[in-house]
Tab-separated table of C-alpha atoms in Angstrom:
chain	number	residue	atom	x	y	z
A	16	MET	CA	-25.723	186.091	98.971
A	17	LYS	CA	-23.907	185.557	95.677
A	18	LYS	CA	-23.070	189.244	95.440
A	19	ILE	CA	-21.736	189.116	98.934
A	20	ALA	CA	-19.615	186.094	98.191
A	21	PHE	CA	-18.288	187.742	94.997
A	22	SER	CA	-17.287	190.886	96.853
A	23	LEU	CA	-15.447	188.777	99.426
A	24	MET	CA	-13.382	187.150	96.640
A	25	LEU	CA	-12.376	190.522	95.317
A	26	ALA	CA	-11.802	192.339	98.569
A	27	CYS	CA	-8.434	190.672	99.388
A	28	SER	CA	-6.745	191.345	96.020
A	29	GLY	CA	-3.972	193.798	95.538
A	30	MET	CA	-4.139	197.077	97.476
A	31	LEU	CA	-7.713	196.504	98.690
A	32	CYS	CA	-6.430	194.484	101.671
A	33	ALA	CA	-5.851	196.397	104.832
A	34	THR	CA	-2.446	195.972	106.414
A	35	PRO	CA	-2.757	194.576	109.939
A	36	THR	CA	-0.892	196.196	112.829
A	37	PHE	CA	0.242	194.755	116.131
A	38	ALA	CA	-0.223	197.093	119.050
A	39	ASP	CA	2.403	197.757	121.655
A	40	ASP	CA	1.257	197.132	125.254
A	41	SER	CA	1.024	200.941	125.733
A	42	ASP	CA	-1.352	201.383	122.777
A	43	THR	CA	-5.132	201.318	123.311
A	44	VAL	CA	-6.799	198.807	121.002
A	45	THR	CA	-10.560	198.544	120.383
A	46	LEU	CA	-12.019	195.294	119.220
A	47	ARG	CA	-15.601	194.401	118.190
A	48	VAL	CA	-17.102	191.023	118.900
A	49	ALA	CA	-20.501	189.836	117.625
A	50	TRP	CA	-22.710	186.849	118.462
A	51	TRP	CA	-26.330	185.767	118.551
A	52	GLY	CA	-28.205	183.891	121.311
A	53	ALA	CA	-30.537	184.095	124.269
A	54	ASN	CA	-30.047	186.344	127.283
A	55	SER	CA	-28.143	183.793	129.299
A	56	ARG	CA	-25.563	183.529	126.539
A	57	HIS	CA	-25.395	187.304	126.298
A	58	GLN	CA	-24.740	187.714	130.033
A	59	ASN	CA	-22.096	185.032	130.174
A	60	THR	CA	-20.276	186.461	127.168
A	61	LEU	CA	-20.364	189.964	128.528
A	62	LYS	CA	-18.853	188.829	131.840
A	63	THR	CA	-16.128	187.095	129.898
A	64	ILE	CA	-15.351	190.288	127.994
A	65	ARG	CA	-15.093	192.342	131.125
A	66	ALA	CA	-12.669	189.825	132.662
A	67	PHE	CA	-10.556	189.982	129.512
A	68	GLU	CA	-10.478	193.754	129.572
A	69	GLN	CA	-9.344	193.699	133.182
A	70	ALA	CA	-6.590	191.289	132.282
A	71	HIS	CA	-5.612	193.449	129.348
A	72	PRO	CA	-6.192	197.144	130.203
A	73	ASN	CA	-4.981	198.318	126.783
A	74	ILE	CA	-7.706	196.424	124.988
A	75	LYS	CA	-11.289	197.567	124.903
A	76	VAL	CA	-14.010	195.328	123.501
A	77	LYS	CA	-17.322	196.447	122.033
A	78	ALA	CA	-20.052	193.768	122.235
A	79	GLU	CA	-22.550	193.448	119.318
A	80	TYR	CA	-25.209	190.826	120.196
A	81	THR	CA	-28.737	189.990	119.119
A	82	GLY	CA	-31.141	187.123	118.826
A	83	TRP	CA	-30.987	184.836	115.834
A	84	ASP	CA	-33.411	186.867	113.703
A	85	GLY	CA	-31.614	189.306	111.466
A	86	PHE	CA	-28.054	188.374	112.594
A	87	VAL	CA	-26.889	186.932	109.310
A	88	SER	CA	-28.478	189.747	107.277
A	89	ARG	CA	-26.610	192.346	109.318
A	90	LEU	CA	-23.371	190.411	109.146
A	91	SER	CA	-23.687	189.985	105.436
A	92	THR	CA	-23.965	193.722	104.963
A	93	GLN	CA	-20.989	194.345	107.212
A	94	ILE	CA	-18.874	191.797	105.400
A	95	ALA	CA	-19.776	193.264	102.010
A	96	GLY	CA	-18.755	196.708	103.293
A	97	LYS	CA	-15.548	195.325	104.923
A	98	ASN	CA	-16.800	196.550	108.281
A	99	GLU	CA	-17.430	193.253	110.028
A	100	PRO	CA	-16.556	192.703	113.713
A	101	ASP	CA	-12.977	191.643	114.605
A	102	VAL	CA	-14.287	188.457	116.224
A	103	MET	CA	-17.590	186.938	115.147
A	104	GLN	CA	-19.747	183.886	115.917
A	105	LEU	CA	-20.802	182.077	112.779
A	106	ASP	CA	-22.921	179.192	111.744
A	107	TRP	CA	-20.659	176.539	110.176
A	108	SER	CA	-22.544	176.526	106.891
A	109	TRP	CA	-21.842	180.259	106.312
A	110	ILE	CA	-18.217	179.374	105.411
A	111	GLN	CA	-19.534	178.263	102.055
A	112	VAL	CA	-21.201	181.632	101.487
A	113	PHE	CA	-18.543	183.995	102.880
A	114	SER	CA	-15.351	182.115	102.215
A	115	ARG	CA	-15.604	179.761	99.256
A	116	SER	CA	-11.930	180.030	98.403
A	117	GLY	CA	-10.749	180.311	102.013
A	118	ASN	CA	-9.978	184.026	101.866
A	119	GLY	CA	-13.124	185.272	103.555
A	120	PHE	CA	-11.737	185.098	107.130
A	121	TYR	CA	-8.324	185.497	108.753
A	122	ASP	CA	-6.329	182.235	108.359
A	123	LEU	CA	-5.793	181.111	111.906
A	124	ASN	CA	-2.662	179.140	110.897
A	125	GLN	CA	-1.109	182.597	110.911
A	126	LEU	CA	-2.174	183.111	114.567
A	127	SER	CA	-1.591	179.556	115.746
A	128	LYS	CA	0.137	180.407	119.028
A	129	GLU	CA	-2.043	183.404	119.974
A	130	VAL	CA	-5.331	181.561	119.353
A	131	GLY	CA	-4.227	178.262	120.928
A	132	LEU	CA	-4.654	176.203	117.706
A	133	ASP	CA	-2.943	173.150	119.230
A	134	ASN	CA	-6.044	172.589	121.327
A	135	TYR	CA	-7.919	171.624	118.150
A	136	ALA	CA	-5.569	168.945	116.687
A	137	GLY	CA	-7.583	166.657	114.429
A	138	LYS	CA	-10.775	168.738	114.746
A	139	LEU	CA	-10.232	171.386	112.061
A	140	SER	CA	-11.068	169.604	108.805
A	141	THR	CA	-14.660	170.976	108.705
A	142	VAL	CA	-13.427	174.584	109.125
A	143	THR	CA	-10.510	174.449	106.714
A	144	VAL	CA	-10.801	175.697	103.098
A	145	ASN	CA	-7.828	175.344	100.753
A	146	GLY	CA	-5.571	174.740	103.756
A	147	LYS	CA	-6.718	177.886	105.619
A	148	VAL	CA	-8.368	177.564	109.035
A	149	GLN	CA	-11.497	179.786	108.879
A	150	GLY	CA	-12.370	179.673	112.563
A	151	LEU	CA	-12.429	177.699	115.737
A	152	PRO	CA	-15.217	175.123	116.187
A	153	VAL	CA	-16.946	175.855	119.555
A	154	SER	CA	-18.606	172.481	119.960
A	155	LEU	CA	-19.441	169.489	117.805
A	156	VAL	CA	-22.855	168.007	117.104
A	157	ALA	CA	-24.020	164.886	115.327
A	158	PRO	CA	-27.443	163.268	114.956
A	159	ILE	CA	-27.348	160.088	117.102
A	160	LEU	CA	-29.974	157.938	118.604
A	161	TYR	CA	-31.264	158.790	122.032
A	162	TYR	CA	-33.841	156.433	123.503
A	163	ASN	CA	-36.617	156.821	126.076
A	164	THR	CA	-35.502	154.558	128.935
A	165	GLU	CA	-39.056	153.681	130.134
A	166	THR	CA	-40.501	152.898	126.686
A	167	TRP	CA	-37.685	150.479	125.819
A	168	LYS	CA	-38.026	148.793	129.242
A	169	LYS	CA	-41.716	148.203	128.416
A	170	ALA	CA	-40.737	146.752	125.017
A	171	GLY	CA	-38.219	144.490	126.767
A	172	LEU	CA	-35.531	145.190	124.223
A	173	ALA	CA	-31.888	146.173	124.299
A	174	TYR	CA	-31.005	149.130	122.152
A	175	PRO	CA	-30.252	147.944	118.599
A	176	LYS	CA	-26.616	147.744	117.428
A	177	THR	CA	-27.416	146.794	113.874
A	178	TRP	CA	-29.915	147.807	111.199
A	179	ASP	CA	-31.441	144.325	111.362
A	180	GLU	CA	-31.993	144.775	115.109
A	181	LEU	CA	-33.510	148.228	114.495
A	182	PHE	CA	-35.986	146.859	111.936
A	183	ALA	CA	-36.838	143.923	114.229
A	184	ALA	CA	-37.536	146.384	117.059
A	185	GLY	CA	-40.210	148.057	114.973
A	186	HIS	CA	-42.192	144.829	114.886
A	187	VAL	CA	-41.828	144.214	118.624
A	188	PHE	CA	-43.025	147.762	119.405
A	189	LYS	CA	-46.120	147.260	117.292
A	190	GLU	CA	-47.000	143.798	118.507
A	191	LYS	CA	-46.182	144.311	122.189
A	192	LEU	CA	-47.004	147.936	122.793
A	193	GLY	CA	-49.449	148.867	120.060
A	194	ASP	CA	-49.794	150.447	116.600
A	195	ASN	CA	-48.987	153.910	117.812
A	196	TYR	CA	-45.614	152.939	119.456
A	197	TYR	CA	-42.459	153.346	117.415
A	198	PRO	CA	-38.701	152.930	118.240
A	199	ALA	CA	-37.986	156.514	117.138
A	200	ILE	CA	-39.189	159.702	115.441
A	201	VAL	CA	-37.148	162.042	113.333
A	202	THR	CA	-37.782	165.580	112.093
A	203	THR	CA	-36.245	164.547	108.788
A	204	SER	CA	-35.131	161.015	107.940
A	205	MET	CA	-32.323	162.221	105.631
A	206	GLU	CA	-29.551	161.983	108.230
A	207	LEU	CA	-30.539	158.436	109.200
A	208	ILE	CA	-30.766	157.281	105.647
A	209	ASN	CA	-27.532	158.998	104.761
A	210	SER	CA	-25.818	156.895	107.416
A	211	TRP	CA	-27.137	153.795	105.727
A	212	MET	CA	-25.817	154.883	102.297
A	213	VAL	CA	-22.346	155.899	103.672
A	214	GLN	CA	-22.024	152.614	105.593
A	215	LYS	CA	-22.913	150.614	102.475
A	216	TYR	CA	-21.043	152.542	99.743
A	217	ASN	CA	-18.430	154.473	101.723
A	218	GLN	CA	-19.154	157.622	99.654
A	219	PRO	CA	-20.797	160.911	100.458
A	220	MET	CA	-24.051	162.081	98.883
A	221	LEU	CA	-22.278	165.358	97.965
A	222	ASN	CA	-18.677	165.981	97.076
A	223	GLU	CA	-16.522	168.965	97.929
A	224	LYS	CA	-17.680	170.807	94.812
A	225	GLY	CA	-21.240	170.677	95.986
A	226	GLU	CA	-22.153	167.983	93.406
A	227	PHE	CA	-24.310	164.853	93.961
A	228	THR	CA	-22.441	161.581	93.636
A	229	TYR	CA	-25.285	159.031	93.589
A	230	SER	CA	-26.162	156.887	90.609
A	231	GLU	CA	-29.799	156.397	89.578
A	232	ALA	CA	-29.885	153.087	91.417
A	233	GLN	CA	-28.495	154.746	94.584
A	234	TRP	CA	-31.161	157.477	94.516
A	235	LEU	CA	-33.775	154.777	94.240
A	236	GLU	CA	-32.260	152.924	97.249
A	237	PHE	CA	-32.254	156.232	99.251
A	238	VAL	CA	-36.044	156.377	98.776
A	239	GLN	CA	-36.546	152.697	99.385
A	240	VAL	CA	-34.732	152.833	102.703
A	241	TYR	CA	-37.267	155.455	103.871
A	242	GLN	CA	-40.057	153.185	102.760
A	243	LYS	CA	-38.617	150.232	104.681
A	244	LEU	CA	-38.185	152.315	107.887
A	245	VAL	CA	-41.883	153.169	107.683
A	246	ALA	CA	-43.039	149.729	106.546
A	247	GLU	CA	-41.033	147.949	109.317
A	248	HIS	CA	-42.631	150.290	111.875
A	249	VAL	CA	-39.319	151.823	112.870
A	250	LEU	CA	-40.446	155.419	112.181
A	251	PRO	CA	-43.908	156.965	112.000
A	252	SER	CA	-44.745	158.070	108.478
A	253	GLN	CA	-44.657	161.740	107.542
A	254	LYS	CA	-48.361	161.357	106.903
A	255	TYR	CA	-48.864	160.486	110.583
A	256	ILE	CA	-46.469	163.145	111.827
A	257	GLN	CA	-48.225	165.863	109.837
A	258	SER	CA	-51.450	164.994	111.590
A	259	PHE	CA	-50.044	166.848	114.674
A	260	GLY	CA	-49.780	170.114	112.690
A	261	LYS	CA	-46.672	172.267	112.951
A	262	ALA	CA	-45.686	171.088	116.443
A	263	GLN	CA	-42.109	170.073	117.029
A	264	PRO	CA	-41.664	166.344	117.824
A	265	PHE	CA	-40.803	167.099	121.497
A	266	GLU	CA	-44.106	169.030	121.756
A	267	MET	CA	-46.257	166.143	120.391
A	268	LYS	CA	-48.314	164.064	122.810
A	269	PRO	CA	-46.877	160.759	121.590
A	270	TRP	CA	-43.378	161.956	122.396
A	271	ILE	CA	-44.372	163.237	125.814
A	272	ASN	CA	-46.183	160.028	126.850
A	273	GLY	CA	-43.516	157.757	125.376
A	274	GLU	CA	-45.190	156.329	122.286
A	275	PHE	CA	-42.236	157.568	120.249
A	276	GLY	CA	-39.384	155.622	121.823
A	277	GLY	CA	-36.493	157.924	120.884
A	278	SER	CA	-35.171	160.233	118.219
A	279	ASN	CA	-32.172	160.821	116.031
A	280	LEU	CA	-31.049	164.022	117.704
A	281	MET	CA	-28.217	166.456	117.521
A	282	SER	CA	-26.538	166.186	120.942
A	283	SER	CA	-27.217	169.875	121.470
A	284	ALA	CA	-30.948	169.255	121.309
A	285	VAL	CA	-31.131	166.560	123.966
A	286	ALA	CA	-32.147	168.787	126.906
A	287	LYS	CA	-35.277	170.207	125.256
A	288	TYR	CA	-36.435	166.748	124.188
A	289	GLU	CA	-35.844	165.221	127.627
A	290	ASP	CA	-37.511	168.155	129.444
A	291	THR	CA	-40.937	167.340	127.944
A	292	LEU	CA	-40.921	163.544	128.800
A	293	ALA	CA	-43.326	162.335	131.393
A	294	PRO	CA	-41.335	161.289	134.505
A	295	PRO	CA	-39.583	159.024	135.289
A	296	ALA	CA	-38.575	158.744	131.617
A	297	LYS	CA	-35.193	160.102	130.501
A	298	LEU	CA	-33.164	159.987	127.421
A	299	GLU	CA	-30.174	157.644	127.086
A	300	VAL	CA	-27.778	157.439	124.175
A	301	GLY	CA	-27.876	154.057	122.427
A	302	PRO	CA	-25.530	152.366	119.978
A	303	TYR	CA	-25.670	153.618	116.425
A	304	PRO	CA	-26.866	150.888	114.009
A	305	LEU	CA	-24.166	149.599	111.653
A	306	LEU	CA	-24.209	147.511	108.480
A	307	PRO	CA	-21.764	144.562	108.379
A	308	GLY	CA	-18.283	145.734	107.314
A	309	ALA	CA	-19.075	149.439	107.425
A	310	LYS	CA	-15.805	151.484	107.477
A	311	ASP	CA	-17.623	154.748	108.268
A	312	ALA	CA	-20.716	155.181	110.418
A	313	GLY	CA	-21.946	158.014	108.193
A	314	LEU	CA	-22.598	160.406	111.015
A	315	PHE	CA	-23.205	163.998	110.056
A	316	ILE	CA	-20.652	165.501	112.393
A	317	LYS	CA	-20.328	169.272	112.270
A	318	PRO	CA	-19.452	172.234	114.453
A	319	SER	CA	-22.505	173.637	116.210
A	320	MET	CA	-20.969	177.097	115.519
A	321	ILE	CA	-17.499	178.657	115.030
A	322	PHE	CA	-15.715	181.803	116.058
A	323	ALA	CA	-13.808	183.470	113.234
A	324	ILE	CA	-11.558	186.558	113.008
A	325	SER	CA	-12.137	189.212	110.367
A	326	ARG	CA	-9.656	189.249	107.498
A	327	ASN	CA	-9.921	193.009	107.627
A	328	THR	CA	-9.030	193.394	111.325
A	329	GLN	CA	-6.329	195.890	112.125
A	330	HIS	CA	-5.468	194.009	115.261
A	331	PRO	CA	-5.218	190.249	114.564
A	332	LYS	CA	-2.992	189.431	117.450
A	333	GLU	CA	-5.277	191.104	119.986
A	334	ALA	CA	-8.350	189.541	118.372
A	335	ALA	CA	-6.699	186.097	118.668
A	336	MET	CA	-5.906	186.797	122.304
A	337	LEU	CA	-9.569	187.600	123.028
A	338	LEU	CA	-10.743	184.407	121.188
A	339	ASP	CA	-8.169	182.278	123.052
A	340	PHE	CA	-9.449	183.732	126.388
A	341	MET	CA	-13.025	182.912	125.515
A	342	VAL	CA	-12.605	179.368	124.367
A	343	ASN	CA	-9.386	177.979	125.834
A	344	GLN	CA	-8.339	179.745	129.025
A	345	PRO	CA	-9.785	178.506	132.377
A	346	GLU	CA	-11.194	181.874	133.508
A	347	GLY	CA	-12.851	182.554	130.194
A	348	VAL	CA	-14.221	179.024	129.884
A	349	GLN	CA	-15.707	179.146	133.292
A	350	LEU	CA	-17.381	182.487	132.587
A	351	MET	CA	-18.599	181.543	129.180
A	352	GLY	CA	-20.218	178.401	130.638
A	353	LEU	CA	-21.784	175.734	128.340
A	354	GLU	CA	-24.315	177.940	126.577
A	355	ARG	CA	-22.681	176.985	123.266
A	356	GLY	CA	-22.284	173.334	124.052
A	357	PHE	CA	-19.507	171.063	125.313
A	358	PRO	CA	-16.212	172.544	124.084
A	359	VAL	CA	-14.114	171.118	121.300
A	360	SER	CA	-10.923	172.729	122.796
A	361	LYS	CA	-8.927	170.093	124.653
A	362	ALA	CA	-7.905	172.617	127.321
A	363	ALA	CA	-11.472	173.747	127.800
A	364	ALA	CA	-12.914	170.193	127.763
A	365	ASP	CA	-10.395	169.068	130.441
A	366	PHE	CA	-11.235	172.073	132.573
A	367	VAL	CA	-14.970	171.548	132.298
A	368	LEU	CA	-14.717	167.898	133.443
A	369	LYS	CA	-12.117	168.643	136.116
A	370	THR	CA	-14.181	171.371	137.711
A	371	ASN	CA	-17.558	169.423	137.333
A	372	MET	CA	-19.080	172.060	135.104
A	373	ALA	CA	-20.444	168.961	133.329
A	374	GLN	CA	-20.755	165.466	134.518
A	375	PRO	CA	-19.254	162.448	132.608
A	376	ASN	CA	-22.723	160.831	132.373
A	377	ASP	CA	-24.357	163.898	130.911
A	378	PRO	CA	-26.205	162.687	127.751
A	379	VAL	CA	-24.463	165.299	125.609
A	380	ILE	CA	-21.033	164.039	126.718
A	381	THR	CA	-21.972	160.378	126.419
A	382	GLY	CA	-23.304	161.099	122.949
A	383	LEU	CA	-20.031	162.751	121.961
A	384	LYS	CA	-18.096	159.784	123.308
A	385	LEU	CA	-20.235	157.476	121.172
A	386	VAL	CA	-19.476	159.593	118.087
A	387	GLU	CA	-15.730	159.324	118.764
A	388	SER	CA	-16.004	155.600	119.131
A	389	MET	CA	-17.770	154.972	115.847
A	390	PRO	CA	-15.842	153.788	112.705
A	391	SER	CA	-14.707	156.665	110.514
A	392	ASP	CA	-13.042	156.561	107.123
A	393	ASN	CA	-13.255	160.382	106.810
A	394	VAL	CA	-16.024	160.285	104.263
A	395	TYR	CA	-16.607	163.917	103.362
A	396	VAL	CA	-19.364	165.816	105.198
A	397	SER	CA	-20.842	168.579	103.033
A	398	PRO	CA	-22.616	171.588	104.553
A	399	TYR	CA	-24.907	171.590	101.468
A	400	PHE	CA	-26.468	168.392	102.874
A	401	LYS	CA	-28.378	170.624	105.344
A	402	ASN	CA	-29.640	172.961	102.666
A	403	PRO	CA	-33.141	173.921	103.920
A	404	GLU	CA	-34.623	173.766	100.496
A	405	ILE	CA	-33.440	170.206	100.007
A	406	GLU	CA	-34.687	169.190	103.443
A	407	GLN	CA	-38.123	170.708	102.608
A	408	TYR	CA	-38.183	168.891	99.229
A	409	TRP	CA	-37.575	165.638	101.022
A	410	LEU	CA	-40.272	166.184	103.640
A	411	ASP	CA	-42.813	167.091	100.920
A	412	LEU	CA	-41.756	164.100	98.844
A	413	THR	CA	-42.041	161.620	101.697
A	414	GLN	CA	-45.605	162.828	102.418
A	415	ARG	CA	-46.520	162.097	98.841
A	416	ILE	CA	-44.890	158.685	99.086
A	417	ASP	CA	-46.904	157.930	102.208
A	418	TYR	CA	-50.169	158.963	100.565
A	419	GLY	CA	-49.363	156.746	97.555
A	420	LYS	CA	-49.229	159.676	95.180
A	421	ILE	CA	-45.824	158.922	93.710
A	422	SER	CA	-43.831	155.729	93.060
A	423	ALA	CA	-40.363	155.130	94.507
A	424	GLN	CA	-38.814	155.285	91.036
A	425	ASP	CA	-40.492	158.651	90.246
A	426	ALA	CA	-39.740	160.010	93.636
A	427	ALA	CA	-36.033	159.170	93.316
A	428	LYS	CA	-35.826	160.967	89.950
A	429	GLU	CA	-37.852	164.003	91.151
A	430	PHE	CA	-35.790	164.391	94.337
A	431	GLU	CA	-32.478	164.300	92.428
A	432	ARG	CA	-33.799	166.866	89.928
A	433	THR	CA	-35.254	169.301	92.545
A	434	ALA	CA	-32.276	168.935	94.886
A	435	LYS	CA	-29.846	169.733	92.027
A	436	ARG	CA	-31.860	172.847	91.245
A	437	ALA	CA	-31.584	174.030	94.879
A	438	LEU	CA	-27.805	173.374	94.882
A	439	ARG	CA	-27.311	175.476	91.765
A	440	LYS	CA	-28.418	178.542	93.728
A	441	HIS	CA	-25.874	178.073	96.511
A	442	ALA	CA	-23.054	175.696	95.470
A	443	PRO	CA	-19.550	177.082	94.716
A	444	THR	CA	-18.988	178.451	91.282
A	445	LYS	CA	-16.769	176.207	89.117
């Protein structure tokens, strides 16, 4: 990955950059577009491409699509060889690998009109590097609390609005419903604890340079918040969760039968969690707990994915036209469907709601509305926070905490040390 990123930094210097051309209407232009996904996503995107070609007979589009496995490896090779597709679907975190300085992809500021950039006003900060817009966010996701309606009715509680109410709910669940009932389960508690820390200190865990910002005392507090969530019976311990093997939370019997009363979910994951619940239970978005005086809710808001244009494309205008058709124009939006989530584009979102492609009470939409209503002081959100090595370190460490094999003080020091080691492999060079 480092070699790829280094080649990207060099490729746009001097005469190595290809000079883009704009085709006349009479010229035939061929574009390549790449994405990953399931078959339903493939079919919807192919239909959209065919409709675009019919509307623009001088533009031909070659589709390159696969499942998730192997996609990034192939794309990495293409980018290193300056042979990437003209339009490509990307995971948001890949910006840090392929475009650390903002030169890895075509700056969409230069194609503002063609790509419909005004539809994304106020939504481009996470895809902008050194003032250059790297791609269009397709949809936004954030981990927020969704609750099992039937379990909370049994507990006789309103959804908590504050952390104190959340901790109090843990005791009610245990005393009224039993030891195996909890207000929520999470795959990793990092996002929830990060919210607490941002709300309290109004600072990110990681800065824009990919460096940790916490003091020794703050690292200790991070660990202690986890301990409190478990001790107050808000979350099942990792020790208990691991007793179910490698099953995902939504596959676990306690989730299916309602013993786990909710989860801190990315809005894009709600459907698969709700589908496994025993009827008549359903998931409902609840308030996000806040500390008194919090200026920022500390939600990890990020694009689910983005569409970018190659910096090596010979036809940037036509590539932008294709992208605009896919994510902004009514015909394209209807054909693309909601396989990639509820759209960020204002034009697309308005069309989706106007035509009832999605209902206002859909849990994904109500979740996004909650996110928009939460206090925000624009505390920086780092893609390195979701580094898989760091997440695994945290899961392993919390199990050791639960088994009493390590103290909170030692755990805080070890996590800081191991997480820094993981970041050195991937963070931007200074």
